[in-house]
mmCIF file of C-alpha atoms and ligand atoms in Angstrom:
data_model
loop_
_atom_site.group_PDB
_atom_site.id
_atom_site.type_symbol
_atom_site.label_atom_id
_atom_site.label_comp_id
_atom_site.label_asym_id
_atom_site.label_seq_id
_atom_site.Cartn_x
_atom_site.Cartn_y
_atom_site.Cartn_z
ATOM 1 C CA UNK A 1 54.711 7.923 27.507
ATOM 2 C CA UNK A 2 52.198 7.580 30.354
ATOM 3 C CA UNK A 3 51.048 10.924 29.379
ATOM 4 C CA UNK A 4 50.429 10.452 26.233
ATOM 5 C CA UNK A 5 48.604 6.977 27.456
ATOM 6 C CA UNK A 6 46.785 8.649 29.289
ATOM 7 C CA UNK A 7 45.630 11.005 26.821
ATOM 8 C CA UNK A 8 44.626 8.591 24.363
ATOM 9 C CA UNK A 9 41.874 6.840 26.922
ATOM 10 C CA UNK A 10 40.812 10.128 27.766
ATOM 11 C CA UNK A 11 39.888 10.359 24.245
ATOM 12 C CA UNK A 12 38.429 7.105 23.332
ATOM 13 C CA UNK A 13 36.378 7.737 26.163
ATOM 14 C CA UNK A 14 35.346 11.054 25.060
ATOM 15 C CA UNK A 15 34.291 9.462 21.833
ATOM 16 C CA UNK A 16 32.424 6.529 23.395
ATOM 17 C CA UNK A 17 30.283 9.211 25.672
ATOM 18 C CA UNK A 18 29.659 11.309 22.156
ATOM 19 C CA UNK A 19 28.726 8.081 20.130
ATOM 20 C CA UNK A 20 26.455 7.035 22.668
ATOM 21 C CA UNK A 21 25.116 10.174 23.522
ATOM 22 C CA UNK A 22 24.013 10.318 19.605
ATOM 23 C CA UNK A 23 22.330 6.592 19.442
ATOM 24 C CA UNK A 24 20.407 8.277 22.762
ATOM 25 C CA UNK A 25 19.484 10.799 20.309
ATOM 26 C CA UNK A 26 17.852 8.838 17.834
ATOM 27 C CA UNK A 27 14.462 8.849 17.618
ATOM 28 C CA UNK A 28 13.098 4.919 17.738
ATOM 29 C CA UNK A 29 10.514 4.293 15.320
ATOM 30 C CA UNK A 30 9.348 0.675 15.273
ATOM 31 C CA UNK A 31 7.095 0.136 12.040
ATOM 32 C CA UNK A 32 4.919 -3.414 11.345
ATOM 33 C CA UNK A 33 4.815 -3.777 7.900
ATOM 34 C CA UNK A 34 2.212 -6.039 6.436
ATOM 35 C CA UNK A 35 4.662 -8.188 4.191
ATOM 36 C CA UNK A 36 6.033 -8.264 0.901
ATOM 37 C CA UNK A 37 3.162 -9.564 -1.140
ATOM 38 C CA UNK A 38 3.507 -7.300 -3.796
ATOM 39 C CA UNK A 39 5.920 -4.676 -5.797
ATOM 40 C CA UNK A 40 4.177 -1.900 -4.374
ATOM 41 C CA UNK A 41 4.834 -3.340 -0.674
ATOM 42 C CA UNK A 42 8.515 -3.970 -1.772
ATOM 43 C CA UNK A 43 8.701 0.267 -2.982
ATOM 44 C CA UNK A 44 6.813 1.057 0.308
ATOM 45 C CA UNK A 45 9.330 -0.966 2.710
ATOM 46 C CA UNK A 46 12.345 0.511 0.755
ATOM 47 C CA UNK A 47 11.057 4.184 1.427
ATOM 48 C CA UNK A 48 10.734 3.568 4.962
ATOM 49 C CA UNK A 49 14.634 2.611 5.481
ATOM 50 C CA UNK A 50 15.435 5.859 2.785
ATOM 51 C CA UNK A 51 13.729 8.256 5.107
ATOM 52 C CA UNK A 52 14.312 7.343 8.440
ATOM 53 C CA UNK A 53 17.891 6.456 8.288
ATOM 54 C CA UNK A 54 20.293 7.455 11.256
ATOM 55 C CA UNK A 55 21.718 10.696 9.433
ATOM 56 C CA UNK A 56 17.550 11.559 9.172
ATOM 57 C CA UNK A 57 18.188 10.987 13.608
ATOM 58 C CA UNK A 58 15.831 7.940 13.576
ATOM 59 C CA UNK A 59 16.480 4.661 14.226
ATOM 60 C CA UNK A 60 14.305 2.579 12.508
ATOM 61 C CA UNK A 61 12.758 -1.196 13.362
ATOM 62 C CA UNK A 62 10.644 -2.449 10.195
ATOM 63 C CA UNK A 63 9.014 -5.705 10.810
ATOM 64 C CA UNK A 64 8.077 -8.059 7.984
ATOM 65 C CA UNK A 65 4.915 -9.240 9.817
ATOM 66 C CA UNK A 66 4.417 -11.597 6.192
ATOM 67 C CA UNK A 67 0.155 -10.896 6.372
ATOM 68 C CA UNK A 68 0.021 -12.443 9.919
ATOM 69 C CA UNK A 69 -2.164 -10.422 11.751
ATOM 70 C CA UNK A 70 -1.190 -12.281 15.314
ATOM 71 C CA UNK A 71 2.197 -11.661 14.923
ATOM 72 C CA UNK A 72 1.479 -7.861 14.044
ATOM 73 C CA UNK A 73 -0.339 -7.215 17.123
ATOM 74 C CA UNK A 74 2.854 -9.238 19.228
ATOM 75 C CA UNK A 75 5.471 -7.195 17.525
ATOM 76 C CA UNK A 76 3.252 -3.380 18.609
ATOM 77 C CA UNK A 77 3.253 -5.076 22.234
ATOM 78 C CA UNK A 78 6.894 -5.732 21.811
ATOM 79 C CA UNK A 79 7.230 -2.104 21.115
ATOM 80 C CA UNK A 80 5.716 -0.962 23.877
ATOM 81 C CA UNK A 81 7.724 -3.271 26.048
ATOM 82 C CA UNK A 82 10.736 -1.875 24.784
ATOM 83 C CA UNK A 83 9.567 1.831 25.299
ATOM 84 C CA UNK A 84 10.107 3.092 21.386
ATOM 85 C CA UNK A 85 9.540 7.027 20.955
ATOM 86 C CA UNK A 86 6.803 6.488 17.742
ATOM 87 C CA UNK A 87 4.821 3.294 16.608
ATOM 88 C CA UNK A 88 3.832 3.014 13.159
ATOM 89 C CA UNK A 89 0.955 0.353 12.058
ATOM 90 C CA UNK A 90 0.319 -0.695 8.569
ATOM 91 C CA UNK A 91 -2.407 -2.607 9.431
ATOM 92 C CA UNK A 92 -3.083 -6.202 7.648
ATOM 93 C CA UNK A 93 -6.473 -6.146 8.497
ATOM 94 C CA UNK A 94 -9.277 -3.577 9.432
ATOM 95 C CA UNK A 95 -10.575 -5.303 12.341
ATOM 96 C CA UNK A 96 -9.139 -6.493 15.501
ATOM 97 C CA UNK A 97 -6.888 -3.204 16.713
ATOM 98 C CA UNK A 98 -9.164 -2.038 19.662
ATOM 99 C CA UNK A 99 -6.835 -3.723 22.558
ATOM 100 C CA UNK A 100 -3.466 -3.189 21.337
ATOM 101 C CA UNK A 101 -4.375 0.439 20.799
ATOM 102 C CA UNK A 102 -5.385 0.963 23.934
ATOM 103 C CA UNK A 103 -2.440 -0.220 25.133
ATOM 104 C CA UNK A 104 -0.124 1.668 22.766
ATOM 105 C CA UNK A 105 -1.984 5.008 24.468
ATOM 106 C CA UNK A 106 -1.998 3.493 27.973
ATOM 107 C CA UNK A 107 1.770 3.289 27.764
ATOM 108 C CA UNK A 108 2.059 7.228 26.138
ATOM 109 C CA UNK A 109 3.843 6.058 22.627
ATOM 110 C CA UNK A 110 2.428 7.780 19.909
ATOM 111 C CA UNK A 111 0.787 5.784 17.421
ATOM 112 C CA UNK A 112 0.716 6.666 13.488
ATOM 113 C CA UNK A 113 -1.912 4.458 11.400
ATOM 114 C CA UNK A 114 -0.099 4.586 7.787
ATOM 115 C CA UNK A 115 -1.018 3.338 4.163
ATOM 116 C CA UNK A 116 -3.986 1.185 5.107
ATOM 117 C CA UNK A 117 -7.094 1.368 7.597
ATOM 118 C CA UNK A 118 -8.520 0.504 10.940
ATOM 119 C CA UNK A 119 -12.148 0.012 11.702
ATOM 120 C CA UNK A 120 -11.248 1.599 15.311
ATOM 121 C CA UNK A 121 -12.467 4.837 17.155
ATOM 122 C CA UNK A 122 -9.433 7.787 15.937
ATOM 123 C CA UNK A 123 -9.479 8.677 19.547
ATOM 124 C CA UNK A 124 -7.258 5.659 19.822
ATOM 125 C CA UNK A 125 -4.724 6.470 17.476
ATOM 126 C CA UNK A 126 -2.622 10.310 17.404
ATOM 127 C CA UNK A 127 -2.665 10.480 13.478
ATOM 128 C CA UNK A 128 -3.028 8.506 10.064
ATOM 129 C CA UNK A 129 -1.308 8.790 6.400
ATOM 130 C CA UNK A 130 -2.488 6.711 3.841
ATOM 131 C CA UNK A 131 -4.693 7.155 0.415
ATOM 132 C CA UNK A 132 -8.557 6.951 -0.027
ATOM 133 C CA UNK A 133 -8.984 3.622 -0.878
ATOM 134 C CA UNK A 134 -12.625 4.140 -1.513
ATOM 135 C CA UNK A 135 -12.154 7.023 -4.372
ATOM 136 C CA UNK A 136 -9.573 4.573 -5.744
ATOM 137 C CA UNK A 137 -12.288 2.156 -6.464
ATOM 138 C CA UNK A 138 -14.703 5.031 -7.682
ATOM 139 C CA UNK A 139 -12.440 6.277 -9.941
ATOM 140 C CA UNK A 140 -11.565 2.669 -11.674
ATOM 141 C CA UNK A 141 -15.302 2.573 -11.436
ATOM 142 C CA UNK A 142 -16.020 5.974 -13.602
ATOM 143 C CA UNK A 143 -12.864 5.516 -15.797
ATOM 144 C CA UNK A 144 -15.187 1.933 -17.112
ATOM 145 C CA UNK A 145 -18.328 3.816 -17.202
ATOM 146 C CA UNK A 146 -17.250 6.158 -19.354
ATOM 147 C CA UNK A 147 -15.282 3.629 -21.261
ATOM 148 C CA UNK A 148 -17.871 1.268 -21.905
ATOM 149 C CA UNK A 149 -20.756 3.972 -22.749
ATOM 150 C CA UNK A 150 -23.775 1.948 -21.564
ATOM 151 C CA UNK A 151 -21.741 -1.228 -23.127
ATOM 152 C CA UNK A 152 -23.259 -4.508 -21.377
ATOM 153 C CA UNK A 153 -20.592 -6.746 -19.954
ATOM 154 C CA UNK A 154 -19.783 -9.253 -17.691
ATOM 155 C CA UNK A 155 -17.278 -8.674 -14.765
ATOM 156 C CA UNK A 156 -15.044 -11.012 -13.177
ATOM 157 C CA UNK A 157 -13.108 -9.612 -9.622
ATOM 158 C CA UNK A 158 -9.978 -10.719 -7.860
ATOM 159 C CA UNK A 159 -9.464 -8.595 -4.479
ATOM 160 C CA UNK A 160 -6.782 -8.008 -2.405
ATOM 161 C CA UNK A 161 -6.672 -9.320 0.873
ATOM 162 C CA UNK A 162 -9.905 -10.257 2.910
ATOM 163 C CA UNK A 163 -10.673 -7.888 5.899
ATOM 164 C CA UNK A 164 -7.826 -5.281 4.342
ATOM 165 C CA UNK A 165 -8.889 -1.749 4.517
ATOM 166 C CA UNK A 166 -7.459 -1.757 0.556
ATOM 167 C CA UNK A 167 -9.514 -4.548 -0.473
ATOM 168 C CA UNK A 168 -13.013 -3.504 1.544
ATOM 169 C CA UNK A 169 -12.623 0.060 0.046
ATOM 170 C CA UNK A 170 -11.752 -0.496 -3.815
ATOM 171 C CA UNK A 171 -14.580 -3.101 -4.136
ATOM 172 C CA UNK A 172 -16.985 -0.148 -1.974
ATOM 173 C CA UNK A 173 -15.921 2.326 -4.573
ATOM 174 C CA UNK A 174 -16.073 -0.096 -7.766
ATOM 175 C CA UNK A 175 -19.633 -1.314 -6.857
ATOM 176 C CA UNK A 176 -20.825 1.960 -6.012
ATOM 177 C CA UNK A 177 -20.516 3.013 -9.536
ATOM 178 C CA UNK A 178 -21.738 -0.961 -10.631
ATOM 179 C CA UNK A 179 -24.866 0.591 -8.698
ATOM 180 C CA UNK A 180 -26.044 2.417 -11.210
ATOM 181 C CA UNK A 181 -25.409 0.057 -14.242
ATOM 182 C CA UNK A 182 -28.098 -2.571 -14.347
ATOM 183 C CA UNK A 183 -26.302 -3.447 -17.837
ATOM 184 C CA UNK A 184 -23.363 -4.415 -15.896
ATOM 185 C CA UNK A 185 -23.348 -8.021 -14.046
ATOM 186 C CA UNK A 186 -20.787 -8.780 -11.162
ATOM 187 C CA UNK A 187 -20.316 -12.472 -12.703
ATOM 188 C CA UNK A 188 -17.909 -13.556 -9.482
ATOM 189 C CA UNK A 189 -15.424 -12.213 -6.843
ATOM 190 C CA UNK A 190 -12.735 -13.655 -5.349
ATOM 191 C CA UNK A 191 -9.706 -13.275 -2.962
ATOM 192 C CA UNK A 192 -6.127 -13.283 -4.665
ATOM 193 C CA UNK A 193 -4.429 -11.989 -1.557
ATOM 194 C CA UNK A 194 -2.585 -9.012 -3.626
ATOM 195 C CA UNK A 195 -0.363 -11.677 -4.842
ATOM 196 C CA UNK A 196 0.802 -12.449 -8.025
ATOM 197 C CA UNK A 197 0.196 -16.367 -7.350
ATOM 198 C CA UNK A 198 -2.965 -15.475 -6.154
ATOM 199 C CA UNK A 199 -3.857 -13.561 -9.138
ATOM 200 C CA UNK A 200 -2.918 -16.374 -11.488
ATOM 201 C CA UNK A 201 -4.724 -19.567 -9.196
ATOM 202 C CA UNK A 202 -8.248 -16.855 -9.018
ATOM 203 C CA UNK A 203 -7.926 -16.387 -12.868
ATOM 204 C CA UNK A 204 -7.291 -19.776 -13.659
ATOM 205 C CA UNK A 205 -10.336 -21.100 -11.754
ATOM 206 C CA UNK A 206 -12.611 -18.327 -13.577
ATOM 207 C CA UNK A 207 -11.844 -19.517 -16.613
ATOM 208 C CA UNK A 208 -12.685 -22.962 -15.872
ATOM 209 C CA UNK A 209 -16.235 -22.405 -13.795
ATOM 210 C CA UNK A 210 -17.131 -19.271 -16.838
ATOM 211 C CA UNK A 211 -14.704 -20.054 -20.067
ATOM 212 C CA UNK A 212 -13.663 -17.774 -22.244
ATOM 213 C CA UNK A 213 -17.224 -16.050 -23.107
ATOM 214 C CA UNK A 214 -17.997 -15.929 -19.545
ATOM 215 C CA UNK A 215 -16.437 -12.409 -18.720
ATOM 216 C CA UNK A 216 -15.522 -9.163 -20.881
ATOM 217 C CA UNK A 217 -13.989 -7.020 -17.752
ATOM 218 C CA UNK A 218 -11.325 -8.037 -15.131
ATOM 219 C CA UNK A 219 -10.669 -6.169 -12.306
ATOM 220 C CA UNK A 220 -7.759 -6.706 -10.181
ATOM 221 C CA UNK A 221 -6.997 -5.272 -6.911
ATOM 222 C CA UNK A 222 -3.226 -4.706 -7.698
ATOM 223 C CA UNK A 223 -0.832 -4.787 -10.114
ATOM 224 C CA UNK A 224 0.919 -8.238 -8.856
ATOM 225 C CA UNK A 225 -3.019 -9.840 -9.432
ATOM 226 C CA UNK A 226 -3.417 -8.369 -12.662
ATOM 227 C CA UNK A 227 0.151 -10.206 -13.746
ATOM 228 C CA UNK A 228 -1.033 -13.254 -12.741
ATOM 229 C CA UNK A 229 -4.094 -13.178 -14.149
ATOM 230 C CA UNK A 230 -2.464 -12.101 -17.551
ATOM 231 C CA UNK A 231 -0.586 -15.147 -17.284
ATOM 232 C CA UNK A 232 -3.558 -17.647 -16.878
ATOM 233 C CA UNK A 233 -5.159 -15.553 -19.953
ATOM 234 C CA UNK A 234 -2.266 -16.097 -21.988
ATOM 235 C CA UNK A 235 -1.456 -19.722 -21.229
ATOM 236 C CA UNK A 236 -5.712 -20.231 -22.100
ATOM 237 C CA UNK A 237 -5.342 -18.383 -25.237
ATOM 238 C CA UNK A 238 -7.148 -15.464 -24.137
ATOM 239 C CA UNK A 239 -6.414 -11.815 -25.517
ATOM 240 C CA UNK A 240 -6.812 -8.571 -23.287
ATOM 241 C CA UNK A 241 -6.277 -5.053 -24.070
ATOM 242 C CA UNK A 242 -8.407 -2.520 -26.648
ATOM 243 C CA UNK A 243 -10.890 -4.518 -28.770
ATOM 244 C CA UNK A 244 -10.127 -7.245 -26.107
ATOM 245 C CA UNK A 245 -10.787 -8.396 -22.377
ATOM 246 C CA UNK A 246 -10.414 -5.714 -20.331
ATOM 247 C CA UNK A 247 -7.766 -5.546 -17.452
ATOM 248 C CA UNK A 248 -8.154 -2.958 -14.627
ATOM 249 C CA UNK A 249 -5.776 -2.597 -12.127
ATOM 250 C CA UNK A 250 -4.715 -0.584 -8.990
ATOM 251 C CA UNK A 251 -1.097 0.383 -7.425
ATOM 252 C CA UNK A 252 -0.026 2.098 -11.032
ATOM 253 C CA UNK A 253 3.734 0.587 -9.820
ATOM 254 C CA UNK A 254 6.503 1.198 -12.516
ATOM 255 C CA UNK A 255 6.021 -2.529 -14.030
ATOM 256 C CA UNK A 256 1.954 -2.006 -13.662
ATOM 257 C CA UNK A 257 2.387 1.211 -15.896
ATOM 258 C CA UNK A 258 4.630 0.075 -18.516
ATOM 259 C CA UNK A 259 2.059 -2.537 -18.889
ATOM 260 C CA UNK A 260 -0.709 0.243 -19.435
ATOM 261 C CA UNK A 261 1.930 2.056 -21.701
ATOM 262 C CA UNK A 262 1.641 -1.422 -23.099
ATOM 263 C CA UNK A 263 -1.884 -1.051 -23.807
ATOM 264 C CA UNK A 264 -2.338 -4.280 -21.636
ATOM 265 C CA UNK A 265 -3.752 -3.082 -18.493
ATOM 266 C CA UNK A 266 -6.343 -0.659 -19.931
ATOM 267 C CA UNK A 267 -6.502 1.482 -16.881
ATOM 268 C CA UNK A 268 -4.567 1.469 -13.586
ATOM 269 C CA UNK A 269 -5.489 3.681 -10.257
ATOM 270 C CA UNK A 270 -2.883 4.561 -8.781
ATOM 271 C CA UNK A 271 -1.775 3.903 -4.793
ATOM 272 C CA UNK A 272 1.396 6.032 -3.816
ATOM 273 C CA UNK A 273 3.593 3.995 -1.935
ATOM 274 C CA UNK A 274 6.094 6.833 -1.618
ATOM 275 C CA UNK A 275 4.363 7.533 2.042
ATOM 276 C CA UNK A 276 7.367 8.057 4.574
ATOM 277 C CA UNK A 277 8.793 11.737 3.929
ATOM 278 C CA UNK A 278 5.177 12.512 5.166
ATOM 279 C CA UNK A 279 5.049 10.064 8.369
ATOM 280 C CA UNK A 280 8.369 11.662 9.010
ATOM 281 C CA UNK A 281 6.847 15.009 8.359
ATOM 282 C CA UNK A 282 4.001 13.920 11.179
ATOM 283 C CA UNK A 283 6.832 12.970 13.301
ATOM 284 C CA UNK A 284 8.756 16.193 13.112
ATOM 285 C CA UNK A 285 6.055 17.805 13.677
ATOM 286 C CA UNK A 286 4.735 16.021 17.122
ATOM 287 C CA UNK A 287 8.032 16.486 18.641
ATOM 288 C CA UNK A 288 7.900 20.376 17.947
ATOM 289 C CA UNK A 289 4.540 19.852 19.941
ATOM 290 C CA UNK A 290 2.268 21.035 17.145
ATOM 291 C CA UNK A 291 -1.122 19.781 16.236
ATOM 292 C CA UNK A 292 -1.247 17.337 13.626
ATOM 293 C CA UNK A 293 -4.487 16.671 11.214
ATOM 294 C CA UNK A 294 -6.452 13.433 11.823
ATOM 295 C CA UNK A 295 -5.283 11.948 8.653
ATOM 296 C CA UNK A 296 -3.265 12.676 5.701
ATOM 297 C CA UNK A 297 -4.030 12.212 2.309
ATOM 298 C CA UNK A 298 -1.258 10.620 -0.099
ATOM 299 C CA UNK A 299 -2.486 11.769 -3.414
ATOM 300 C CA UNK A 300 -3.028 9.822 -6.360
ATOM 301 C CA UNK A 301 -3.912 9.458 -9.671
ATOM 302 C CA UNK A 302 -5.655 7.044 -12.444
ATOM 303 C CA UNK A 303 -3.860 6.363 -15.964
ATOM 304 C CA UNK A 304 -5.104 4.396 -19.133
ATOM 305 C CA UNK A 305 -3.582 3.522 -22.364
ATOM 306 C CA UNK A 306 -2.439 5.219 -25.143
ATOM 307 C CA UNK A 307 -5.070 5.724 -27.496
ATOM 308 C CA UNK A 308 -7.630 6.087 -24.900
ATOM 309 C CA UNK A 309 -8.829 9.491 -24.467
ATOM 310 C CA UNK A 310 -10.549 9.883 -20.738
ATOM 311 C CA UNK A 311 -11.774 13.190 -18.554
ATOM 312 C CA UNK A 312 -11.360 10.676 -15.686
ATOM 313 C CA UNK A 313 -7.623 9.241 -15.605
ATOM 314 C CA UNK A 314 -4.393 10.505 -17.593
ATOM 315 C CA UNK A 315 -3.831 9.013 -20.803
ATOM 316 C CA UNK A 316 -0.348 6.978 -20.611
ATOM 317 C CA UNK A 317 3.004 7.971 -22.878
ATOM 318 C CA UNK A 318 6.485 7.813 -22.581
ATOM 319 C CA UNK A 319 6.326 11.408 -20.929
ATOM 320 C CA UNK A 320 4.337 10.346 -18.581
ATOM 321 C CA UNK A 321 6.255 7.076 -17.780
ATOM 322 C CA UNK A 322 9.649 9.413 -17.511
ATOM 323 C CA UNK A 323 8.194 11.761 -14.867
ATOM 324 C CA UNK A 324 7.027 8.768 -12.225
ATOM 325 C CA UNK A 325 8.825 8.411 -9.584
ATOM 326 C CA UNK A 326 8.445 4.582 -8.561
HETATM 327 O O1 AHR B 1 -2.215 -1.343 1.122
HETATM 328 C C1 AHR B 1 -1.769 -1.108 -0.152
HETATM 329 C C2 AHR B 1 -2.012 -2.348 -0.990
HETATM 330 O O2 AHR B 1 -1.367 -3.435 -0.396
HETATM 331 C C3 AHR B 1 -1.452 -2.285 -2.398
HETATM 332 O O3 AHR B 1 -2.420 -2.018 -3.338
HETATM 333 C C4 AHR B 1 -1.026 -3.691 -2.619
HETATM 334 O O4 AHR B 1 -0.200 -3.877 -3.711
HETATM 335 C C5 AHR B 1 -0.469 -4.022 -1.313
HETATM 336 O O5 AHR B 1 -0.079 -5.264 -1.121
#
């Protein structure tokens, strides 16, 4: 009996060693998310714990930092404090990450910059992933000028986020293109904080200060803006879609697109939020101790609706709809 006792703690020992040998194993990734403002944020966060699950050998800290740029910049330091293998930033705003990066390299972590921007030197960072926020804008912008065919019209914009790398970029790309269209007039821009509250309470304040005849064109920095502002249109009585107001939109999320299938949203730029296969990718990588690029690009693509025939963006059907994979 003692033998057999015996035997048994020898083995529940055995398996306590192995189990925590393999949590030792784990590579510890701590990511700050911006938030959940918006669908696309809510697909992004849910790729993050597919990827780097346990079974992937990561274990995985995602922090809702809920657009709080403070508390972002506490949760890296906690990081650091607690010696994780890999740091990931999403960063809420452009500005402000001199310090903490600094102190992410001081302390030897490797830091990946994903989805969004930094206005920091890339000495201070190893890598980024994210999309070009910039060519985003340009391409909503071209997909209009080609739409409109030297059509004058009156523009009303709600942005994402103030200081967000997203925001700053779309509207750099979108006016670029205004640039060189003297018949088109930038009536008003304001901040709707990629959310679909925000959306609504912009829209809802345009069309009090401008009315109805005050704007032909809407451009929304994401899909959750451009349901809100649908939703102070329809409760004024305003149409949109062809022959109509004009929605524009950016994220191209499953809901966004069936909207543009809908021939409600008359063109939508796409921003992939399916980003972590390639952080992991980076990761992988940087442990074999190879080189790793600068940044990486996440493709992606511009759609419009049916009917609309375009050289710029991809024309929207139920084919195209059945092939997307968010
Ligand atoms: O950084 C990506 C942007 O942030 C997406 O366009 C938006 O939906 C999100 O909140």
């Amino acid at each position: 009996m003692k033998k057999i006792l015996a035997l048994v703690c020898a083995l529940a020992m055995l398996s306590c060693m192995f189990v925590t040998a393999q949590a030792e194993d784990l590579l510890k990734i701590g990511y700050v998310q911006v938030g959940h403002e918006s669908d696309w944020r809510m697909a992004n966060t849910q790729n993050y714990f597919d990827v780097f699950t346990k079974e992937a050998g990561f274990e995985l800290e995602l922090i809702d930092c809920d657009n709080d740029h403070a508390l972002q910049l506490a949760k890296v330091r906690e990081f650091i404090n607690k010696d994780f293998d890999y740091i990931v930033i999403d960063p809420i705003q452009e500005a402000g990450w001199d310090d903490v990066l600094k102190e992410v390299q001081e302390a030897g972590i490797p830091c990946i910059i994903a989805d969004r921007a930094v206005a920091a030197s890339d000495e201070l960072y190893t890598t980024a992933v994210g999309t070009d926020m910039t060519a985003e804008g340009v391409t909503a912008g071209k997909w209009l000028e080609e739409y409109l065919a030297g059509k004058e019209v009156k523009i009303l914009v709600i942005e994402g986020s103030t200081g967000s790398s997203a925001a700053i970029g779309r509207a750099e790309g979108f006016n670029q293109v205004a640039a060189d269209h003297p018949e088109w007039t930038i009536v008003d821009s304001q901040d709707g904080d990629f959310t679909q509250n925000g959306g609504q309470a912009v829209m809802e304040s345009f069309i009090k200060t401008y009315g109805a005849d005050g704007f032909d064109v809407v451009v929304c920095h994401n899909d959750n803006e451009a349901y809100g502002a649908m939703d102070a249109m329809d409760a004024a009585g305003i149409k949109y879609g062809v022959g109509e107001k004009i929605i524009i939109s950016f994220d191209a999320t499953n809901e966004g697109l069936t909207r543009t299938l809908a021939g409600k949203i008359l063109c939508n730029v796409e921003c992939n939020p399916i980003q972590a296969v390639i952080v992991m990718n980076v990761i992988k990588a940087l442990q074999a101790g190879e080189e790793v690029a600068k940044f990486t690009l996440v493709p992606d693509e511009g759609f419009c609706a049916p009917g609309i025939e375009s050289a710029i963006v991809t024309t929207m059907s139920e084919e195209v709809m059945a092939r997307r994979a968010y």
